[in-house]
mmCIF file of C-alpha atoms in Angstrom:
data_model
loop_
_atom_site.group_PDB
_atom_site.id
_atom_site.type_symbol
_atom_site.label_atom_id
_atom_site.label_comp_id
_atom_site.label_asym_id
_atom_site.label_seq_id
_atom_site.Cartn_x
_atom_site.Cartn_y
_atom_site.Cartn_z
ATOM 1 C CA MET A 48 6.897 20.902 9.920
ATOM 2 C CA ALA A 49 7.454 21.619 6.237
ATOM 3 C CA ALA A 50 5.719 18.872 3.902
ATOM 4 C CA GLY A 51 6.241 18.485 0.389
ATOM 5 C CA CYS A 52 8.347 21.495 -0.333
ATOM 6 C CA CYS A 53 11.179 19.914 -1.592
ATOM 7 C CA GLY A 54 9.536 17.693 -4.597
ATOM 8 C CA GLY A 55 5.923 16.340 -2.960
ATOM 9 C CA LYS A 56 4.370 14.224 -5.512
ATOM 10 C CA LYS A 57 0.511 13.462 -5.639
ATOM 11 C CA GLU A 58 0.067 9.833 -6.766
ATOM 12 C CA LYS A 59 -3.684 8.782 -8.627
ATOM 13 C CA GLN A 60 -3.621 5.250 -7.439
ATOM 14 C CA ASN A 61 -6.390 2.441 -8.064
ATOM 15 C CA TYR A 62 -6.271 1.254 -4.514
ATOM 16 C CA PHE A 63 -9.491 -0.597 -2.101
ATOM 17 C CA ASN A 64 -10.732 -1.272 1.013
ATOM 18 C CA PRO A 65 -10.007 -5.290 1.265
ATOM 19 C CA CYS A 66 -12.319 -7.654 2.415
ATOM 20 C CA CYS A 67 -11.969 -9.151 5.796
ATOM 21 C CA ASN A 68 -10.499 -12.763 3.552
ATOM 22 C CA GLY A 69 -7.630 -10.193 1.742
ATOM 23 C CA THR A 70 -9.745 -9.711 -1.350
ATOM 24 C CA ILE A 71 -7.214 -7.261 -3.416
ATOM 25 C CA VAL A 72 -8.449 -5.268 -6.302
ATOM 26 C CA HIS A 73 -6.905 -5.798 -9.663
ATOM 27 C CA PRO A 74 -7.632 -3.133 -13.027
ATOM 28 C CA TYR A 75 -7.676 -5.947 -15.554
ATOM 29 C CA THR A 76 -10.754 -8.157 -13.715
ATOM 30 C CA THR A 77 -14.189 -7.508 -14.992
ATOM 31 C CA GLU A 78 -16.846 -9.474 -12.688
ATOM 32 C CA PRO A 79 -19.116 -6.584 -12.474
ATOM 33 C CA SER A 80 -20.993 -8.042 -8.829
ATOM 34 C CA MET A 81 -17.514 -6.971 -7.280
ATOM 35 C CA TYR A 82 -17.054 -3.465 -8.407
ATOM 36 C CA ARG A 83 -15.745 -1.080 -5.255
ATOM 37 C CA ASN A 84 -14.439 2.566 -5.798
ATOM 38 C CA GLY A 85 -14.454 2.041 -9.586
ATOM 39 C CA MET A 86 -12.404 -1.076 -9.011
ATOM 40 C CA VAL A 87 -12.947 -5.030 -9.051
ATOM 41 C CA ALA A 88 -12.181 -7.321 -6.431
ATOM 42 C CA CYS A 89 -10.226 -10.098 -7.415
ATOM 43 C CA VAL A 90 -9.638 -13.348 -5.110
ATOM 44 C CA GLU A 91 -7.129 -15.100 -7.071
ATOM 45 C CA MET A 92 -4.526 -12.043 -6.882
ATOM 46 C CA CYS A 93 -4.999 -12.693 -3.051
ATOM 47 C CA PHE A 94 -1.805 -15.223 -2.235
ATOM 48 C CA CYS A 95 -0.145 -12.822 -0.333
ATOM 49 C CA PHE A 96 -1.845 -14.516 2.311
ATOM 50 C CA ASP A 97 -0.588 -17.822 1.070
ATOM 51 C CA VAL A 98 2.672 -16.807 0.361
ATOM 52 C CA LEU A 99 2.981 -15.436 3.988
ATOM 53 C CA TYR A 100 1.385 -18.367 5.218
ATOM 54 C CA CYS A 101 4.177 -20.349 3.463
ATOM 55 C CA HIS A 102 6.554 -18.076 4.749
ATOM 56 C CA LEU A 103 5.943 -18.493 8.577
ATOM 57 C CA ASN A 104 5.222 -22.306 8.241
ATOM 58 C CA GLN A 105 8.169 -22.952 6.288
ATOM 59 C CA TYR A 106 6.982 -24.480 3.480
ATOM 60 C CA GLU A 107 7.563 -24.357 -0.423
ATOM 61 C CA SER A 108 5.893 -20.616 -1.793
ATOM 62 C CA PRO A 109 3.045 -20.935 -3.456
ATOM 63 C CA LYS A 110 2.247 -20.760 -6.833
ATOM 64 C CA THR A 111 1.219 -17.907 -8.806
ATOM 65 C CA PRO A 112 -2.568 -17.564 -9.538
ATOM 66 C CA ASN A 113 -3.524 -17.322 -12.921
ATOM 67 C CA PHE A 114 -3.685 -13.339 -13.800
ATOM 68 C CA PRO A 115 -2.884 -10.455 -15.599
ATOM 69 C CA ASN A 116 0.880 -9.957 -14.953
ATOM 70 C CA GLU A 117 1.667 -6.047 -15.784
ATOM 71 C CA SER A 118 3.905 -4.389 -14.404
ATOM 72 C CA TYR A 119 3.224 -1.159 -11.580
ATOM 73 C CA PRO A 120 4.508 -0.063 -8.916
ATOM 74 C CA LEU A 121 3.057 -1.589 -5.392
ATOM 75 C CA PHE A 122 2.175 -1.263 -1.754
ATOM 76 C CA VAL A 123 1.322 -4.509 0.498
ATOM 77 C CA THR A 124 -0.421 -3.243 3.249
ATOM 78 C CA TRP A 125 -1.191 -5.909 6.937
ATOM 79 C CA LYS A 126 -3.517 -4.374 9.210
ATOM 80 C CA ILE A 127 -4.286 -6.690 12.194
ATOM 81 C CA GLY A 128 -7.921 -6.958 14.358
ATOM 82 C CA LYS A 129 -11.158 -5.800 13.851
ATOM 83 C CA ASP A 130 -9.990 -2.171 13.919
ATOM 84 C CA ARG A 131 -7.879 -3.183 11.365
ATOM 85 C CA LYS A 132 -4.552 -1.614 13.250
ATOM 86 C CA LEU A 133 -1.710 -0.878 10.611
ATOM 87 C CA ARG A 134 0.718 -4.070 11.128
ATOM 88 C CA GLY A 135 3.145 -3.523 8.527
ATOM 89 C CA CYS A 136 3.433 -1.475 4.862
ATOM 90 C CA ILE A 137 6.257 -1.994 2.366
ATOM 91 C CA GLY A 138 6.107 -1.254 -1.573
ATOM 92 C CA THR A 139 8.077 0.157 -4.371
ATOM 93 C CA PHE A 140 8.014 2.842 -6.556
ATOM 94 C CA ASN A 141 9.727 0.644 -9.254
ATOM 95 C CA SER A 142 7.389 -0.993 -11.456
ATOM 96 C CA MET A 143 7.273 -4.781 -11.066
ATOM 97 C CA ASN A 144 5.526 -7.641 -12.335
ATOM 98 C CA LEU A 145 2.621 -8.381 -10.324
ATOM 99 C CA ALA A 146 3.341 -11.774 -9.212
ATOM 100 C CA THR A 147 7.217 -11.063 -8.216
ATOM 101 C CA GLY A 148 5.722 -7.607 -6.581
ATOM 102 C CA LEU A 149 3.131 -9.578 -4.474
ATOM 103 C CA ARG A 150 5.519 -12.055 -3.604
ATOM 104 C CA GLU A 151 8.171 -10.221 -2.549
ATOM 105 C CA TYR A 152 6.376 -7.207 -0.677
ATOM 106 C CA ALA A 153 3.865 -9.598 1.212
ATOM 107 C CA VAL A 154 6.630 -10.937 2.993
ATOM 108 C CA THR A 155 9.128 -7.593 2.903
ATOM 109 C CA SER A 156 5.870 -5.409 4.676
ATOM 110 C CA ALA A 157 5.109 -8.701 6.911
ATOM 111 C CA PHE A 158 8.671 -8.825 8.515
ATOM 112 C CA ARG A 159 10.499 -5.820 7.597
ATOM 113 C CA ASP A 160 8.739 -2.810 8.478
ATOM 114 C CA SER A 161 10.808 -1.501 10.538
ATOM 115 C CA ARG A 162 7.955 0.220 12.309
ATOM 116 C CA PHE A 163 6.927 -2.846 13.777
ATOM 117 C CA SER A 164 8.243 -6.446 14.808
ATOM 118 C CA PRO A 165 8.028 -9.463 12.701
ATOM 119 C CA ILE A 166 4.211 -10.728 12.344
ATOM 120 C CA THR A 167 4.442 -14.412 13.495
ATOM 121 C CA ARG A 168 1.871 -17.195 13.377
ATOM 122 C CA GLU A 169 -0.293 -16.538 16.038
ATOM 123 C CA GLU A 170 -1.310 -13.132 14.261
ATOM 124 C CA PHE A 171 -1.965 -14.660 10.913
ATOM 125 C CA PRO A 172 -5.571 -15.652 11.668
ATOM 126 C CA LYS A 173 -6.676 -12.041 12.543
ATOM 127 C CA LEU A 174 -4.547 -10.080 9.576
ATOM 128 C CA HIS A 175 -6.096 -8.295 6.528
ATOM 129 C CA VAL A 176 -4.427 -7.430 3.385
ATOM 130 C CA SER A 177 -4.595 -4.946 0.774
ATOM 131 C CA VAL A 178 -2.389 -4.059 -2.480
ATOM 132 C CA SER A 179 -2.134 -0.601 -3.543
ATOM 133 C CA ILE A 180 -1.417 -0.717 -7.254
ATOM 134 C CA LEU A 181 -0.210 2.427 -8.524
ATOM 135 C CA ARG A 182 -0.589 4.478 -11.612
ATOM 136 C CA HIS A 183 -0.544 7.745 -13.315
ATOM 137 C CA PHE A 184 1.843 9.663 -11.373
ATOM 138 C CA GLU A 185 2.024 13.377 -11.112
ATOM 139 C CA ASP A 186 4.400 15.757 -9.350
ATOM 140 C CA GLY A 187 2.554 18.369 -7.144
ATOM 141 C CA GLN A 188 2.573 22.334 -8.118
ATOM 142 C CA ASP A 189 2.316 22.959 -4.609
ATOM 143 C CA TYR A 190 2.144 21.247 -1.252
ATOM 144 C CA LEU A 191 -2.127 22.366 -1.862
ATOM 145 C CA ASP A 192 -1.702 20.155 -5.367
ATOM 146 C CA TRP A 193 -3.586 16.817 -3.809
ATOM 147 C CA GLN A 194 -7.013 15.707 -3.118
ATOM 148 C CA ILE A 195 -7.408 14.050 0.362
ATOM 149 C CA GLY A 196 -8.540 10.419 0.035
ATOM 150 C CA MET A 197 -8.120 10.392 -4.174
ATOM 151 C CA HIS A 198 -4.440 10.875 -4.069
ATOM 152 C CA GLY A 199 -1.768 9.403 -2.210
ATOM 153 C CA ILE A 200 1.537 11.920 -1.678
ATOM 154 C CA ARG A 201 5.099 10.757 -1.722
ATOM 155 C CA ILE A 202 7.090 13.569 0.225
ATOM 156 C CA GLU A 203 10.806 13.743 -0.488
ATOM 157 C CA PHE A 204 13.570 16.511 1.027
ATOM 158 C CA ASN A 205 17.027 16.599 2.273
ATOM 159 C CA THR A 206 17.896 17.911 5.967
ATOM 160 C CA GLU A 207 20.051 20.521 6.952
ATOM 161 C CA LYS A 208 22.958 17.633 7.259
ATOM 162 C CA GLY A 209 22.296 16.563 3.620
ATOM 163 C CA TYR A 210 20.809 13.098 4.447
ATOM 164 C CA LYS A 211 17.740 12.249 2.106
ATOM 165 C CA ARG A 212 14.300 11.792 3.706
ATOM 166 C CA THR A 213 11.092 10.507 2.610
ATOM 167 C CA ALA A 214 7.355 9.872 3.637
ATOM 168 C CA THR A 215 4.393 8.253 1.236
ATOM 169 C CA TYR A 216 0.831 7.978 2.176
ATOM 170 C CA LEU A 217 -1.233 5.957 0.475
ATOM 171 C CA PRO A 218 -4.740 7.258 -0.671
ATOM 172 C CA GLU A 219 -6.773 5.526 2.074
ATOM 173 C CA VAL A 220 -4.281 6.905 4.907
ATOM 174 C CA ALA A 221 -5.665 10.280 5.229
ATOM 175 C CA PRO A 222 -9.444 8.936 5.472
ATOM 176 C CA GLU A 223 -8.830 6.575 8.081
ATOM 177 C CA GLN A 224 -6.547 8.886 10.231
ATOM 178 C CA GLY A 225 -8.691 11.441 9.869
ATOM 179 C CA SER A 226 -8.903 14.067 7.425
ATOM 180 C CA MET A 227 -8.602 16.868 9.663
ATOM 181 C CA THR A 228 -4.810 16.136 10.254
ATOM 182 C CA PHE A 229 -4.070 16.278 6.615
ATOM 183 C CA ARG A 230 -6.333 19.306 5.940
ATOM 184 C CA ASN A 231 -4.208 21.195 8.668
ATOM 185 C CA LEU A 232 -1.202 19.469 6.543
ATOM 186 C CA GLN A 233 -2.651 21.149 3.602
ATOM 187 C CA THR A 234 -3.475 24.596 5.609
ATOM 188 C CA MET A 235 -0.256 25.456 7.365
ATOM 189 C CA GLU A 236 1.996 27.817 6.338
ATOM 190 C CA LEU A 237 5.431 27.072 5.184
ATOM 191 C CA THR A 238 8.145 28.180 6.866
#
């Protein structure tokens, strides 16, 4: 498998490990007791759960919490159970204001990730959510130009038939999946 041979990018992203209640991180929150990985957990932004709950139960969409509404590319990731198995992850590399982006991708990642069936009401109590706010993009100089656990990687290439293919791995994926797999990706010879 050729990795990143046609325009790989590394992404320096602000990301976090979510709390069981779905707490997410935002770069503007300054409560010092909540720092994790250089970022801050911020409960009021965690309305992804409210959005999903309202959508599952056909209630009116929740009011947006009061938080800075800057624009960023972002991904919303749903995981399920104690072992936090991936249940859906979709986002955008286009900047969106956080209120719109979180609202849209909380639902999109729960219901439209083609790898999974849509999330159900029965699964809701077992869910965990995380939000990756992407910042400081850099083009990789080569396929080795990224650091596991710090950078995400976005791979883009065209197939022999001319179809564009992409893959995105957020910074936390390599440590969660076992960095040896990604080390192998970094050290394999491109053919």
